[in-house]
Short mmCIF file of C-alpha atoms (C1' of nucleotides) in Angstrom, two decimals:
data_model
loop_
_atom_site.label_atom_id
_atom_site.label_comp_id
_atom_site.label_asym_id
_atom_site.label_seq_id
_atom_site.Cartn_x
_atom_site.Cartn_y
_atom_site.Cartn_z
CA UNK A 770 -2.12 -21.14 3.51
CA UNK A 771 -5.75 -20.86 3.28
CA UNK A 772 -7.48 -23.45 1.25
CA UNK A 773 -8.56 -21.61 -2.16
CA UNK A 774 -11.40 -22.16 -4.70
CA UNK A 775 -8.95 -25.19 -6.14
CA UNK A 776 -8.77 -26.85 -2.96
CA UNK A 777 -12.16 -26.28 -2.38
CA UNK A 778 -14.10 -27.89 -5.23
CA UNK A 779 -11.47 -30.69 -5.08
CA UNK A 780 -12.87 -31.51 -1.46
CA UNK A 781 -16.12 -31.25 -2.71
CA UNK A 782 -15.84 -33.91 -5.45
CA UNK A 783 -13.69 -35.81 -2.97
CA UNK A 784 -17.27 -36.75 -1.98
CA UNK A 785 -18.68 -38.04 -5.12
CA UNK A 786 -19.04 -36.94 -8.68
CA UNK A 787 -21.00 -33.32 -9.48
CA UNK A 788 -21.57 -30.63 -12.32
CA UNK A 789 -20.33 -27.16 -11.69
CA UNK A 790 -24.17 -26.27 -10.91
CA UNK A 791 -24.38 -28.57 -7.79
CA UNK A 792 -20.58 -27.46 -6.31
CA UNK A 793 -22.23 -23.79 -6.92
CA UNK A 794 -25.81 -25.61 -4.99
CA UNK A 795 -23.35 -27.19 -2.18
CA UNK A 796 -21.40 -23.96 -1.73
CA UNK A 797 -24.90 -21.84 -1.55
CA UNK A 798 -26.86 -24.07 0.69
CA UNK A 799 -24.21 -25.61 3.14
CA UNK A 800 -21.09 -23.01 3.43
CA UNK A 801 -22.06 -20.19 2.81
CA UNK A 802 -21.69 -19.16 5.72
CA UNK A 803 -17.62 -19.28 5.68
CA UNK A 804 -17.31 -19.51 2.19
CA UNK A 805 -18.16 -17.70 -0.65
CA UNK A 806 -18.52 -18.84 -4.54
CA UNK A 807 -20.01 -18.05 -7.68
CA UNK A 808 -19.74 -19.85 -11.05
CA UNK A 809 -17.25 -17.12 -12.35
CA UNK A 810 -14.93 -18.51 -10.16
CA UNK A 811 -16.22 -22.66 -10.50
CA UNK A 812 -16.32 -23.24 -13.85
CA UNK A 813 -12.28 -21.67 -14.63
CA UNK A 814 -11.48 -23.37 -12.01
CA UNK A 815 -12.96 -26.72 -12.92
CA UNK A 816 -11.38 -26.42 -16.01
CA UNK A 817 -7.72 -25.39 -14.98
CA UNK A 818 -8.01 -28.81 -12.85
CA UNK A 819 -9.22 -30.61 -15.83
CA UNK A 820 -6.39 -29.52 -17.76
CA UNK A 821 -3.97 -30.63 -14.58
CA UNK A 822 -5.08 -34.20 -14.77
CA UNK A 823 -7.12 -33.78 -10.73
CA UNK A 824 -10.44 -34.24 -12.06
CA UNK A 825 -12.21 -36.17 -14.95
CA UNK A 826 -15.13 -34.87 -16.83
CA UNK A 827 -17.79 -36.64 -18.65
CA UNK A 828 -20.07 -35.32 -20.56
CA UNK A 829 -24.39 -36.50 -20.61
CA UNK A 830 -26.23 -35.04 -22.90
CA UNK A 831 -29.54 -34.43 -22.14
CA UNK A 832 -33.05 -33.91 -23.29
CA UNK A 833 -35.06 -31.22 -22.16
CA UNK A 834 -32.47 -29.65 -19.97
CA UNK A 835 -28.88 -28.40 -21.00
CA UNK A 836 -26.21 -30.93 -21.43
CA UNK A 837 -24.23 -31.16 -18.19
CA UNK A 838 -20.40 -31.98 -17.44
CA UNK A 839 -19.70 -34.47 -14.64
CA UNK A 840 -16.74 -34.10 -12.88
CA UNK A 841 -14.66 -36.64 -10.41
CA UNK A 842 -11.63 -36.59 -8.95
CA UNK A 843 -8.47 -38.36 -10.06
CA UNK A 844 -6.09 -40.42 -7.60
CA UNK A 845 -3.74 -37.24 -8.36
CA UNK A 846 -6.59 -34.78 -7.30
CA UNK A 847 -6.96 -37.14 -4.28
CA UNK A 848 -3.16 -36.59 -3.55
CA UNK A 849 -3.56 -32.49 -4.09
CA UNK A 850 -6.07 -32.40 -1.74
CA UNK A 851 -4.99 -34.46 0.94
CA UNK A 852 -1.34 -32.55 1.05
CA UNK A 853 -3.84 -29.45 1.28
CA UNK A 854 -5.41 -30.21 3.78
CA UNK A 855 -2.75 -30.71 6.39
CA UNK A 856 -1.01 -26.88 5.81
CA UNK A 857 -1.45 -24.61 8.29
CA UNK A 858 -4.77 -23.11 8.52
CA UNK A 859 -4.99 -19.27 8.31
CA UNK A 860 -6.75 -17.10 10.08
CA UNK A 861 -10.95 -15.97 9.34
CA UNK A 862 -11.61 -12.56 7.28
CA UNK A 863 -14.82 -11.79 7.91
CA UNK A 864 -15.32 -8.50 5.66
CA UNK A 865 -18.72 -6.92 6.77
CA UNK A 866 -19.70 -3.95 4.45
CA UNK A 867 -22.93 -3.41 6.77
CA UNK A 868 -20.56 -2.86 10.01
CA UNK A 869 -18.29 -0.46 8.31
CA UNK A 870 -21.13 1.53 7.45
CA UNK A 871 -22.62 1.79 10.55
CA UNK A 872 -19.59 2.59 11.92
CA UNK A 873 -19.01 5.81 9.94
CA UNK A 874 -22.73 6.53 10.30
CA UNK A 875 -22.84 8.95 13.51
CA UNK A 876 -24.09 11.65 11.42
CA UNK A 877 -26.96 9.86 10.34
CA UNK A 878 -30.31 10.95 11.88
CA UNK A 879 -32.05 8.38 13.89
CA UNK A 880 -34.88 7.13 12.17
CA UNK A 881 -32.34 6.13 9.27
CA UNK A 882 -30.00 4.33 11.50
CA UNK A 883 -33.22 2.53 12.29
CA UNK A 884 -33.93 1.85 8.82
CA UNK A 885 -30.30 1.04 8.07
CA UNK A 886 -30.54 -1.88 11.01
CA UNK A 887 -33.64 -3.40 9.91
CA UNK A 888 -32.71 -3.61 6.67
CA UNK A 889 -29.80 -5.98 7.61
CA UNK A 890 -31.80 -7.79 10.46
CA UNK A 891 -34.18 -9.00 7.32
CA UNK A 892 -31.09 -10.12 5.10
CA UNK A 893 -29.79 -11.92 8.22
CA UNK A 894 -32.66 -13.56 8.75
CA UNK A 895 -32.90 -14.51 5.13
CA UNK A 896 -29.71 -16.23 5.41
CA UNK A 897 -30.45 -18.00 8.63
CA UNK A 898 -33.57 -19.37 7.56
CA UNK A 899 -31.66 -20.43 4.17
CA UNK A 900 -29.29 -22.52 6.53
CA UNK A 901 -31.87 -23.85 8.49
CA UNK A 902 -34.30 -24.91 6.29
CA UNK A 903 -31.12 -26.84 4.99
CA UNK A 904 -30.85 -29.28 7.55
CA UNK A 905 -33.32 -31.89 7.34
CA UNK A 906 -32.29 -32.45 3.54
CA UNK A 907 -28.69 -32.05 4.76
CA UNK A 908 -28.88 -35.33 7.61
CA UNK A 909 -30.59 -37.08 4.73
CA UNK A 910 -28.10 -36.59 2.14
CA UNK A 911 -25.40 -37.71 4.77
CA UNK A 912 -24.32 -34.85 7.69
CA UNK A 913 -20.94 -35.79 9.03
CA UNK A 914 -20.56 -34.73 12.86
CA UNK A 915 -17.62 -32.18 12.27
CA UNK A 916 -20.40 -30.62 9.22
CA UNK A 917 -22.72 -30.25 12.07
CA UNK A 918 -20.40 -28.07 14.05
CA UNK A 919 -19.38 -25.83 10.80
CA UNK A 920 -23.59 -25.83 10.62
CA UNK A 921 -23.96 -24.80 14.68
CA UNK A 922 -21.26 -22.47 13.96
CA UNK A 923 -23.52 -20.72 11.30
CA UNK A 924 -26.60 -20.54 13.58
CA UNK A 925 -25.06 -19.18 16.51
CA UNK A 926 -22.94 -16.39 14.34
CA UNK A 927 -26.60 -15.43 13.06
CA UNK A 928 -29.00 -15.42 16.05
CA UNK A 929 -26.04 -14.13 18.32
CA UNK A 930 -25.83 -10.65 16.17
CA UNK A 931 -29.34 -10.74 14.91
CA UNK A 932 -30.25 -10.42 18.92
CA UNK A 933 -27.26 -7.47 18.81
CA UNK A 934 -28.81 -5.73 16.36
CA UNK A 935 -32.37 -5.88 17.56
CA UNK A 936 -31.68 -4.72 21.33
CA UNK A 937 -29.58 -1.69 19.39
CA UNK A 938 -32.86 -0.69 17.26
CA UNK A 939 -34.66 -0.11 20.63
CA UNK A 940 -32.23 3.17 21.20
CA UNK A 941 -33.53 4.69 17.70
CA UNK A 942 -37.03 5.28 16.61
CA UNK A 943 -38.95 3.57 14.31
CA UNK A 944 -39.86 5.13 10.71
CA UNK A 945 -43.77 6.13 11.64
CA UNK A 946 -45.13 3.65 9.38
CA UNK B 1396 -21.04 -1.61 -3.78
CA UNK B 1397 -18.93 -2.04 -0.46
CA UNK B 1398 -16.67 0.59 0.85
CA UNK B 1399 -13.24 -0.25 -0.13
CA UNK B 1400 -9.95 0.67 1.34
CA UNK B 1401 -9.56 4.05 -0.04
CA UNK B 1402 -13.49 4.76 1.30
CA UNK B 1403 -12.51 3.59 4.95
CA UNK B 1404 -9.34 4.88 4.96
CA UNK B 1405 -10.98 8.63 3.60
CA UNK B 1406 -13.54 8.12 6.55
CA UNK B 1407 -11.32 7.46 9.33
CA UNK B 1408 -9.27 10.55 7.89
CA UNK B 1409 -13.10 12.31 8.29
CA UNK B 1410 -12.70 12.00 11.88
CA UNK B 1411 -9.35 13.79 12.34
CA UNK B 1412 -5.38 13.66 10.35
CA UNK B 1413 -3.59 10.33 11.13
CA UNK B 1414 -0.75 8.93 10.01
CA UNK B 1415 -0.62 5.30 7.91
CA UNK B 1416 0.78 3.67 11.37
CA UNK B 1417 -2.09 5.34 13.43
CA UNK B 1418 -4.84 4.20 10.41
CA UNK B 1419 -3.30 0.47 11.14
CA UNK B 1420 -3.80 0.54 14.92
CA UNK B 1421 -7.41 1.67 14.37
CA UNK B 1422 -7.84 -1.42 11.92
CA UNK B 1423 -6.31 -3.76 14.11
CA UNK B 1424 -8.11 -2.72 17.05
CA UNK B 1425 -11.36 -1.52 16.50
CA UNK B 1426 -12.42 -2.94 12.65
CA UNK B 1427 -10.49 -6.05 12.93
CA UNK B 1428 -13.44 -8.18 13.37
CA UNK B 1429 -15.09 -7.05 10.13
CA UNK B 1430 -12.37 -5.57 8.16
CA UNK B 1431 -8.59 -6.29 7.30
CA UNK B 1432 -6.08 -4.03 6.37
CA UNK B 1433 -2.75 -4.35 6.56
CA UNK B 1434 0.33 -1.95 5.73
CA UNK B 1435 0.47 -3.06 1.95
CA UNK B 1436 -3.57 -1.59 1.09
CA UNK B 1437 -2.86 1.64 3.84
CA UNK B 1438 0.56 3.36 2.33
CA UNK B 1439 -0.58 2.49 -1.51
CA UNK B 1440 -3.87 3.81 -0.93
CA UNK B 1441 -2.76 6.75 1.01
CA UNK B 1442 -0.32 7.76 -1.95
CA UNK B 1443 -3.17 7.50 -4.25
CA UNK B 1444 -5.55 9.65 -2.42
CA UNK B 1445 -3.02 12.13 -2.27
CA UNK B 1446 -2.14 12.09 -5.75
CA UNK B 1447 -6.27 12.20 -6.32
CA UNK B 1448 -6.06 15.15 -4.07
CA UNK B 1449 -8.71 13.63 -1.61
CA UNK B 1450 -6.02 13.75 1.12
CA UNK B 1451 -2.91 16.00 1.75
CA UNK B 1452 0.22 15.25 3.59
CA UNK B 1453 2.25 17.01 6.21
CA UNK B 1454 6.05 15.74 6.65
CA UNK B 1455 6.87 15.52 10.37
CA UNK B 1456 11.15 15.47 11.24
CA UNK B 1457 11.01 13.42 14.44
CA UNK B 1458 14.08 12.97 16.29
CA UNK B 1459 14.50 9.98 18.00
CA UNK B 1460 11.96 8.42 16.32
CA UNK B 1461 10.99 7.81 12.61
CA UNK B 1462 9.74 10.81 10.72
CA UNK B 1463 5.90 10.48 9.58
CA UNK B 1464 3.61 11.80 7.33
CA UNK B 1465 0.46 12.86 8.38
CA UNK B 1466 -2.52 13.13 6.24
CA UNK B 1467 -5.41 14.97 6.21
CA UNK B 1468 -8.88 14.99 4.54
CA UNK B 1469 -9.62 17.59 1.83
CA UNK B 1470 -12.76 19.35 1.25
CA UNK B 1471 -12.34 17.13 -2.17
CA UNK B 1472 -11.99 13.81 0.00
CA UNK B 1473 -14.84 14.80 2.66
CA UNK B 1474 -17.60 15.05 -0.68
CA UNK B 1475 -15.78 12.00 -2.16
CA UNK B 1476 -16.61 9.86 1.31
CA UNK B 1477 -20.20 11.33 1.52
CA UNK B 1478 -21.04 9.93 -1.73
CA UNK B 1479 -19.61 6.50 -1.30
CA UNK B 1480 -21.32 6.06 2.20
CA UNK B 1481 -25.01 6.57 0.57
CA UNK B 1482 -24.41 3.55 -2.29
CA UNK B 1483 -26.44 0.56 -1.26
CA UNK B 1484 -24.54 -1.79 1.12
CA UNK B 1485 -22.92 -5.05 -0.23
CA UNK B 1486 -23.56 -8.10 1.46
CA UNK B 1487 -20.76 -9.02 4.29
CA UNK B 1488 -18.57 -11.99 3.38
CA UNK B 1489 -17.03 -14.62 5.67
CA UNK B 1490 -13.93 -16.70 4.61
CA UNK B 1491 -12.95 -18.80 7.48
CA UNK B 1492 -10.56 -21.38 6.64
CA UNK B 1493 -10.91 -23.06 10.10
CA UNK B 1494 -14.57 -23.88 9.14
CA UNK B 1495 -13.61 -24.66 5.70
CA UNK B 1496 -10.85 -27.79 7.27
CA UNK B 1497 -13.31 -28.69 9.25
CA UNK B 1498 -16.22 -29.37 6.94
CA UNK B 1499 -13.78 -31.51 4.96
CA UNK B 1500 -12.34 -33.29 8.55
CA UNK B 1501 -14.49 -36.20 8.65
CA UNK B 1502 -11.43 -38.55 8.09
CA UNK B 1503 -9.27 -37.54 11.22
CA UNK B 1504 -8.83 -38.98 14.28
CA UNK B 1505 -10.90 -37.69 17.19
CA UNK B 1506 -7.77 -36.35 18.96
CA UNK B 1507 -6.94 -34.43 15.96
CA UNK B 1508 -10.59 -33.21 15.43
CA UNK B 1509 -9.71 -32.37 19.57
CA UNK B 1510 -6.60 -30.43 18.85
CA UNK B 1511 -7.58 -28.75 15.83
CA UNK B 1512 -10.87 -27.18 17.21
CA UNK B 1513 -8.65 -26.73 20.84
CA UNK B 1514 -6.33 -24.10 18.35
CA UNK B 1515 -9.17 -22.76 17.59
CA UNK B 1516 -10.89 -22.16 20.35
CA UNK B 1517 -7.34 -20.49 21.56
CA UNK B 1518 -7.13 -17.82 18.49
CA UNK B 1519 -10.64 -16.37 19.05
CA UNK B 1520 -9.84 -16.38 22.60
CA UNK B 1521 -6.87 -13.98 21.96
CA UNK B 1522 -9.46 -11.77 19.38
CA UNK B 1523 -11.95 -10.85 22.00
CA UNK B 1524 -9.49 -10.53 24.39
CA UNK B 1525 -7.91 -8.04 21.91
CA UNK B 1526 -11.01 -6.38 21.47
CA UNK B 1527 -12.62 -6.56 24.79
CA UNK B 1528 -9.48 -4.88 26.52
CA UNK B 1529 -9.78 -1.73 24.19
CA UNK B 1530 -12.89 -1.03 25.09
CA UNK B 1531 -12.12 1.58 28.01
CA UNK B 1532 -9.39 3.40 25.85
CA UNK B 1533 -11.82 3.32 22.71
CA UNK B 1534 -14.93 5.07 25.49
CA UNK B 1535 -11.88 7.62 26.29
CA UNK B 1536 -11.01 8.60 22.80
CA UNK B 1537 -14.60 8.68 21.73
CA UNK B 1538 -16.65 6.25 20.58
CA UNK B 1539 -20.11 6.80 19.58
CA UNK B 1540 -23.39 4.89 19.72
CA UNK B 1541 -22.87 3.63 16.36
CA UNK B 1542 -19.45 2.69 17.17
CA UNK B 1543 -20.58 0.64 20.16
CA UNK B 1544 -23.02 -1.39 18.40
CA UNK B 1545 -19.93 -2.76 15.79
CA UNK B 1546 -18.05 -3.54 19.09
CA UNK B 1547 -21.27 -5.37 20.55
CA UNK B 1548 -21.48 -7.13 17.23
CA UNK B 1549 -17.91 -8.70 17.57
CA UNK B 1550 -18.14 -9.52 21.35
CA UNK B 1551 -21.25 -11.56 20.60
CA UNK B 1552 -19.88 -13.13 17.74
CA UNK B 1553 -16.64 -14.73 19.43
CA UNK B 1554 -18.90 -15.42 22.49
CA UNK B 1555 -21.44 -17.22 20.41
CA UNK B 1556 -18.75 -19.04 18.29
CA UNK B 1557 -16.56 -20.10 21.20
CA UNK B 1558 -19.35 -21.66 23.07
CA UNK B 1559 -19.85 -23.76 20.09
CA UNK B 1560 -16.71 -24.61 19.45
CA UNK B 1561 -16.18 -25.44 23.13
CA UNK B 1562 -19.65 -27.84 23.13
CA UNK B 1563 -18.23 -29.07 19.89
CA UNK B 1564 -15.06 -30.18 22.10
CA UNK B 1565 -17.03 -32.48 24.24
CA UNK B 1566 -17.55 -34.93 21.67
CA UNK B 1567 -13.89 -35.62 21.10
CA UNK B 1568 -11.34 -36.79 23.94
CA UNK B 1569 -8.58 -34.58 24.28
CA UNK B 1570 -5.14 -36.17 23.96
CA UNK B 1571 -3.68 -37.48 27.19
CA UNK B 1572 -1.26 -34.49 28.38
"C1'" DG C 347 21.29 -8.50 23.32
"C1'" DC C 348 16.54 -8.81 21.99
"C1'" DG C 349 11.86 -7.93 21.26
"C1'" DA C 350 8.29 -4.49 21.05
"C1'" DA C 351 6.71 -0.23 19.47
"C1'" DC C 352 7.19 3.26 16.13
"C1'" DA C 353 7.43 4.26 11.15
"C1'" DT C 354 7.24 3.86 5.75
"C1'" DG C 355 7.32 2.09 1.61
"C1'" DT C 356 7.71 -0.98 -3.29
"C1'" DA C 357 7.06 -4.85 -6.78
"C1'" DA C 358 5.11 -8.85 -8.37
"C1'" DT C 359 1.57 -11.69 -8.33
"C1'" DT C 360 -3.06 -13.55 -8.10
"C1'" DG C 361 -7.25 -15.07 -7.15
"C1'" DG C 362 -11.16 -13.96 -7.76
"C1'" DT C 363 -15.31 -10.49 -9.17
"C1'" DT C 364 -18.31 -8.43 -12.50
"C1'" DA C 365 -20.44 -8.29 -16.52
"C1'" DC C 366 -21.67 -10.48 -20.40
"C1'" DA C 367 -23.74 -14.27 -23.26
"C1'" DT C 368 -27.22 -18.24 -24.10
"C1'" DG C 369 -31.21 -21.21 -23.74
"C1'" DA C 370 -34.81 -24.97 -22.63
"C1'" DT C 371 -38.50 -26.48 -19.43
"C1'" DT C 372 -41.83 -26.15 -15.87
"C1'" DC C 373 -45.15 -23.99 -13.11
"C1'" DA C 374 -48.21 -20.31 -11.65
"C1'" DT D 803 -46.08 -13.95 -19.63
"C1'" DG D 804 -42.70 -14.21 -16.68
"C1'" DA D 805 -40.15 -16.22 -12.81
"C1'" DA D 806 -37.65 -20.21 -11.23
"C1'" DT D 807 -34.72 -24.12 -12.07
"C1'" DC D 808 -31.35 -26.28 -14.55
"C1'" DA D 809 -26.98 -25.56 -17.05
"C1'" DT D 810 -22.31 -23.63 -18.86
"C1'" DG D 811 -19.06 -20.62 -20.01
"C1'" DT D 812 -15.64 -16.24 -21.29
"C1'" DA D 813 -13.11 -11.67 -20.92
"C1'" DA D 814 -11.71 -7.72 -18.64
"C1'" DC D 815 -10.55 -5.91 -14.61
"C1'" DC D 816 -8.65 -4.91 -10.06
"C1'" DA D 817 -8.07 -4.64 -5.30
"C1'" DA D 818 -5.57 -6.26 -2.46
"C1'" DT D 819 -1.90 -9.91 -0.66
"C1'" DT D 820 2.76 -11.41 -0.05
"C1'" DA D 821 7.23 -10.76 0.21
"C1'" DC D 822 10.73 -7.78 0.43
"C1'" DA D 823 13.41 -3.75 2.28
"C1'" DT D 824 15.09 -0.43 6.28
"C1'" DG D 825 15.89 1.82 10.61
"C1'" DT D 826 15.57 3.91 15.62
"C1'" DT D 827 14.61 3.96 20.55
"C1'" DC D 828 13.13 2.07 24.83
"C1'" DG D 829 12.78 -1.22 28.31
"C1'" DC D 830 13.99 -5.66 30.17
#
DNA sequence: GCGAACATGTAATTGGTTACATGATTCA
DNA sequence: TGAATCATGTAACCAATTACATGTTCGC
């Protein structure tokens, strides 16, 4: 059973205390990659676990910014997690709305199948720079070794395809621009 | 907004009638590695499409074997696709759970660190091998340039990922066997 | 006798996604 | 003046997922 948005931000605050904005930073900067969240989906969920008794919430109210909720794990979040994490893990869905496009796109004339490549080359090479520009602040913060693999993981799943994609754009044409 | 099951099930219909069994063997062998489908989205969604009219069905009495249902793309379906493939493309999303255990594996043993990446390392083996061995059968039945580049995509992704994962290994002693 | 390949379907659940709603401060 | 950063939350929706349910033939 794959480990869910529950198990998720429990492992997270396994780590240390943090507000739903820095579980949404965490989940943006350092797995995004595998893992995908938005605070429609953190925020219900901190609050379900709240209202189970696996995490604690305290709440700082602060001056010129927006009053924030800390949350930390209880010994019975600590207990959740750690029977969660030793199910069997389920296989990767990797769901990519770019390939299934190009895949139906034989009747697409060449310069836009060009266009249609570039376009995700430059979001790919958004993300990977996101990732990588990530690192330094990452080791700092405290990198464990198996975090670095999930991180190597990332870099060679974007600079493997991103060279895929950019030896397919010689076969069409650029856009005369 | 990404093409959903009743878009890439309308779009493989594009390319010729199929029945629900045939729409899963394309899935599992040619999208798996960027789409999932299984037999619970194909026969729902193909019921719907016919009751939408974007698909029609033709009962075939086997003997010896199960009877199927083949469908077919309407005129209706064919404009229906053609407008869904020109909305802008959604951004791909990767859940792996594997990475997700391992990010939060800092507390193992090295041998279990070993074994779990070894599994690993195992299950993407059998996925290119999966996809790698269609290759000449897929060439056969047709499969265009577009087509190739989605299948160049997924080779370089389990080559890339394995290499890590196999680097990774290195690190940790496997368990005496 | 058993597993693989062929073949189709339903019902209940659910875990998110999307859209909406608010608002201060800092920096360019 | 407007974008970015910090900060939290709800309500409606829905597209699958999971589990269940059934049955034949062919080859080993």
């Amino acid at each position: 059973m794959a480990l869910k948005g529950r198990e998720i931000i429990l492992g997270i605050l396994a780590d240390g205390p943090h507000t739903g904005y820095e579980i949404n930073e965490i989940l943006q900067n350092q797995l995004a990659h595998f893992f995908d969240g938005s605070y429609g989906m953190i925020y219900p969920t901190l609050k379900k676990l709240s209202q189970d008794g696996l995490v604690t919430s305290q709440q700082i109210t602060q001056t010129g910014k927006p009053n924030k909720n800390i949350f930390a794990i209880t010994p019975a979040g600590q207990t959740a997690f750690q029977k969660a994490i030793v199910t069997p893990t389920d296989d990767e869905t990797f769901k990519s709305d770019f390939l299934m496009r190009l895949y139906f796109s034989q009747y697409l004339s060449a310069t836009d199948i060009h266009d249609f490549i570039q376009e995700e080359i430059q979001r790919k090479e958004a993300k990977l720079t996101r990732l990588t520009s990530q690192l330094t602040l990452w080791e700092e913060q405290g990198m464990t070794p198996v975090q670095k693999i999930t991180y190597d993981y990332g870099v060679a799943y974007y600079t493997s395809t991103l060279k895929v994609l950019q030896e397919a754009l010689l076969a069409y044409p650029a856009t005369t621009d």
